[in-house]
XYZ file of C-alpha atoms in Angstrom:
248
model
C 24.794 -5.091 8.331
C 24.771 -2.446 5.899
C 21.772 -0.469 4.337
C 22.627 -2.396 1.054
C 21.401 -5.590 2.646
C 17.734 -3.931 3.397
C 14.818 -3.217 0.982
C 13.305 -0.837 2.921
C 15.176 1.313 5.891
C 12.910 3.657 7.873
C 15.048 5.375 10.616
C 13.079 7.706 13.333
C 10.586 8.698 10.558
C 7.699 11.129 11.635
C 4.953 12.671 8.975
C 2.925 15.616 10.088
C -0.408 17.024 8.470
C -1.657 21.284 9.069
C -4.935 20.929 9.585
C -7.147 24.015 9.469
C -8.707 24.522 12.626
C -11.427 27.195 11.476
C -13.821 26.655 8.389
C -13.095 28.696 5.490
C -15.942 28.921 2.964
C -14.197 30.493 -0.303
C -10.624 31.397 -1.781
C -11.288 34.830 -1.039
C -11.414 34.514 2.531
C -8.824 32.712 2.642
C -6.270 34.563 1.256
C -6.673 37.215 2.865
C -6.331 35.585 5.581
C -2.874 34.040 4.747
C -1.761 37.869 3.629
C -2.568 39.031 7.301
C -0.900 35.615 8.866
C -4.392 34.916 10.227
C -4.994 31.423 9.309
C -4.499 28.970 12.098
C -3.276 25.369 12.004
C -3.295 22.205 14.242
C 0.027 19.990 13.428
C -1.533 16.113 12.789
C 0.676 13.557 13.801
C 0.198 11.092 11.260
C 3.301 8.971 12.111
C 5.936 9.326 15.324
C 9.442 8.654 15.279
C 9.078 5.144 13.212
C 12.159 3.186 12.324
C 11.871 -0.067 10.103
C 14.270 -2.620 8.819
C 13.233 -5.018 6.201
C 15.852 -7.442 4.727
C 15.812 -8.305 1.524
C 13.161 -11.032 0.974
C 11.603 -10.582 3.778
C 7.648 -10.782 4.058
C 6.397 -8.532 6.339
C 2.890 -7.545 8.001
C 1.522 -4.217 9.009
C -1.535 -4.436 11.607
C -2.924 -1.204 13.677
C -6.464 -0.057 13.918
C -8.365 2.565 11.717
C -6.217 5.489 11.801
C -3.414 3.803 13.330
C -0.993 5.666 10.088
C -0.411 2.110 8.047
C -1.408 3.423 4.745
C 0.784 6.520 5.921
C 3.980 4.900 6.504
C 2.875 2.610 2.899
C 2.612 6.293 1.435
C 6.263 6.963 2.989
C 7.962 4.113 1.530
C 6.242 4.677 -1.871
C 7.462 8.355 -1.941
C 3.924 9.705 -2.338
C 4.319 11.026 1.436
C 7.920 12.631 2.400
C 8.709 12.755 6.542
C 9.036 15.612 8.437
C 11.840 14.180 10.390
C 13.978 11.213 9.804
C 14.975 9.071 6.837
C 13.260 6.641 4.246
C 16.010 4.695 2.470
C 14.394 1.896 -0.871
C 16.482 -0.391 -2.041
C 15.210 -1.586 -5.276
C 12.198 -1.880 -7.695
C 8.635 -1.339 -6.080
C 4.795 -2.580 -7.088
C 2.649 -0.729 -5.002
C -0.904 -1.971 -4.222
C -1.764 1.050 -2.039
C -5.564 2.445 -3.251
C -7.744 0.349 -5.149
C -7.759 1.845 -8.615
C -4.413 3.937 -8.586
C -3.017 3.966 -12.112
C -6.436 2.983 -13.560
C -8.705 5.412 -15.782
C -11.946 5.316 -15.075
C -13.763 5.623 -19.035
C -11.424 3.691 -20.358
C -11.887 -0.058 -20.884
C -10.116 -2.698 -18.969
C -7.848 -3.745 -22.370
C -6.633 -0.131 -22.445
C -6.401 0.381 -18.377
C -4.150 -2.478 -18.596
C -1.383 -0.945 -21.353
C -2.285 2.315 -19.160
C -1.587 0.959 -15.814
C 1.490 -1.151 -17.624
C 2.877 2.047 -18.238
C 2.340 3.616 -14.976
C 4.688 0.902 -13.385
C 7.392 0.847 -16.248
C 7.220 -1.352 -18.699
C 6.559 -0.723 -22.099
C 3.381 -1.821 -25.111
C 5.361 -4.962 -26.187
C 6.291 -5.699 -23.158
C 2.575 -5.576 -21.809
C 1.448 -7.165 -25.085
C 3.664 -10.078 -24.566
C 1.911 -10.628 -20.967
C -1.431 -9.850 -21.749
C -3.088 -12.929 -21.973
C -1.543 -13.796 -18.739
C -2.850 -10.766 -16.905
C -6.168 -11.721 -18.047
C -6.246 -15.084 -17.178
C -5.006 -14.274 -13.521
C -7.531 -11.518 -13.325
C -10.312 -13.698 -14.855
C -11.941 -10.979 -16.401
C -12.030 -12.384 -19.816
C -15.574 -11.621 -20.781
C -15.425 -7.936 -19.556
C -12.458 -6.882 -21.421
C -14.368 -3.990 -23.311
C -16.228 -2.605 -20.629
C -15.071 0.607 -18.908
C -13.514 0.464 -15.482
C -16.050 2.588 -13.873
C -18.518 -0.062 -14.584
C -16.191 -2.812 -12.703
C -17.145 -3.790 -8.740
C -14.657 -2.984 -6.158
C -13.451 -6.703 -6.227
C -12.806 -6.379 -10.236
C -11.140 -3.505 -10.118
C -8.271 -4.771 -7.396
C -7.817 -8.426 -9.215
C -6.928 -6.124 -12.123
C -4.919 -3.986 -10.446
C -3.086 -6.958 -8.664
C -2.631 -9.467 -12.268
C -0.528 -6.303 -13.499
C 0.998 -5.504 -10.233
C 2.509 -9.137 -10.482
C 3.129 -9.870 -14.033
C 6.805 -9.654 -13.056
C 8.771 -9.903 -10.063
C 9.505 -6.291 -8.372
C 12.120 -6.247 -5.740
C 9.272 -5.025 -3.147
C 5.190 -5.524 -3.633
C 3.078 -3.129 -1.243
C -0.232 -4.886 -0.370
C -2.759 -2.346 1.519
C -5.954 -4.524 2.091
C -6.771 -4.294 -1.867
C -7.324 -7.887 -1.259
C -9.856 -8.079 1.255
C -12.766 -6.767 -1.429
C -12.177 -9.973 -3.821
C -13.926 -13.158 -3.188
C -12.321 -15.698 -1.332
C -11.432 -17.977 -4.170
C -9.224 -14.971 -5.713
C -8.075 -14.191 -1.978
C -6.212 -17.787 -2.179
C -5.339 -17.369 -5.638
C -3.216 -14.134 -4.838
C -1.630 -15.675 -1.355
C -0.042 -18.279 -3.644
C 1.456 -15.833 -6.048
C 2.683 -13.739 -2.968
C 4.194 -16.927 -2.128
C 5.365 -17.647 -4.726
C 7.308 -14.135 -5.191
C 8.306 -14.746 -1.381
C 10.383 -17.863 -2.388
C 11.607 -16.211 -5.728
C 13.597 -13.505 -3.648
C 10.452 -10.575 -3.439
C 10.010 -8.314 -0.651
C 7.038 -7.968 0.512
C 4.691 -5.128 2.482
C 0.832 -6.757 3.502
C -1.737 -5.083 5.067
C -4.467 -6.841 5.846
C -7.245 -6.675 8.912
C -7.207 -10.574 8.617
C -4.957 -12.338 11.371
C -4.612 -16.196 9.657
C -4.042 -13.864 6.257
C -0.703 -12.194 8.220
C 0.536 -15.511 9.683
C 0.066 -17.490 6.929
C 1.533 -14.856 3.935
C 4.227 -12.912 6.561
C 7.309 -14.100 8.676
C 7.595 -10.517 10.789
C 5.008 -8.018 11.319
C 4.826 -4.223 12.875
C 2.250 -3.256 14.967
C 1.036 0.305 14.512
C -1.443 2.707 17.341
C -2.053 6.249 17.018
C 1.163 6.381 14.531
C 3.756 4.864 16.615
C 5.118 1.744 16.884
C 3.879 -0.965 19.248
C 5.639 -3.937 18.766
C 7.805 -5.367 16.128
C 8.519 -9.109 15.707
C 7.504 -12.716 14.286
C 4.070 -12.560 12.946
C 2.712 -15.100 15.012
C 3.875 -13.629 18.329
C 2.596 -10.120 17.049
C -0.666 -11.046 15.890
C -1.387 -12.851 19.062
C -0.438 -9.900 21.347
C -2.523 -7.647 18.530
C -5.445 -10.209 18.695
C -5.665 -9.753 22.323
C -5.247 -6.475 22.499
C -8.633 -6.304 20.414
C -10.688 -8.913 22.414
C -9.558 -6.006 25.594
């Protein structure tokens, strides 16, 4: 099968992170110690030698522990990250759902963080005009339309960010666990539009800590520990190996 058939390849991909391994309290200090090739650096391995193929209209799961490099490899396939070694091949249109809040200014209101955030993804004012009413409707956030976003909870803030996210079909959605701050109710609400995107040809990315959540939105999920993968397979047959590696 060729690359053209997959949303997302990821072939041998490995990030890695310098991290400082002495404290340096001002600028000062530390250039001079870059100019006398003093400062020293422990190589992170954030992700190791990860390969990935996701077909197109595929839904697919990403489960790991804390620190286990999900919202790394998200941060790959976005572009925001670039790998050290190996490849990262996209195949079409992306909505990322990566960090609650991305694309959103805080003193603005929720009408303008929506034409702002609109933006951000691609489309342009009529465009976001035209679908306004639906994005507010979906968000259910009519009566707090003027208030500024810093004022929003957590839980606000990612049913906004998810009504615009979805407004129209992208070729692949990213889901990191934006979900898992909103109330159930909203929870099911978004599982059906996933679904719903699923069945009208969308790729999709979900990160969630919630097993029934993976097997019920995802037909294939990776496994990620320590940055590497574990296993890689059906979702129900992952999640159960993943379940029990927790209960260990």
């Amino acid at each position: 099968m060729k690359n053209e058939d997959y949303a997302i390849v990821i072939d041998h991909a490995t990030v890695r992170f310098n991290m400082a391994s002495e404290r340096i309290d001002n600028l000062k200090e530390y250039f001079v110690k870059l100019l006398k090739k003093e400062l020293m650096f422990k190589e992170f391995f954030a992700l190791k030698d990860v390969s990935l193929k996701v077909k197109k209209g595929e839904s697919w799961g990403i489960v790991g522990t804390n620190g286990s490099g999900k919202s790394t490899l998200l941060k790959l396939i976005c572009g925001i990250l670039k790998p050290y070694k190996g490849t990262v091949v996209i195949n079409g249109s992306m909505a990322p759902l990566i960090e609650l809040g991305a694309g959103f200014d805080p003193d603005l209101t929720a009408r303008e963080n929506i034409f702002l955030n609109g933006a951000v993804l691609g489309h342009d004012k009529h465009f976001m005009q035209e679908h306004f009413e639906e994005i507010v409707e979906f968000a259910e956030l009519q009566n707090f339309l003027d208030m500024p976003i810093k004022n929003y909870s957590s839980g606000m803030s990612a049913r906004l960010g998810f009504a615009v996210a979805t407004v129209v079909r992208p070729d692949i959605l990213i889901c990191d666990e934006v979900l898992s701050v909103g109330d159930y109710a909203f929870q099911q609400k978004c599982e059906k539009r996933m679904q719903y995107m699923r069945e009208c040809g969308t790729t999709l990315l979900y990160v969630s800590h919630s097993a029934e959540s993976v097997k019920t939105v995802c037909e294939k999920a990776l496994w990620l520990r320590k940055g590497e993968n574990v296993m890689i397979g059906d979702a129900e047959t992952v999640m159960d190996q993943y379940i029990k590696f927790l209960e260990r």
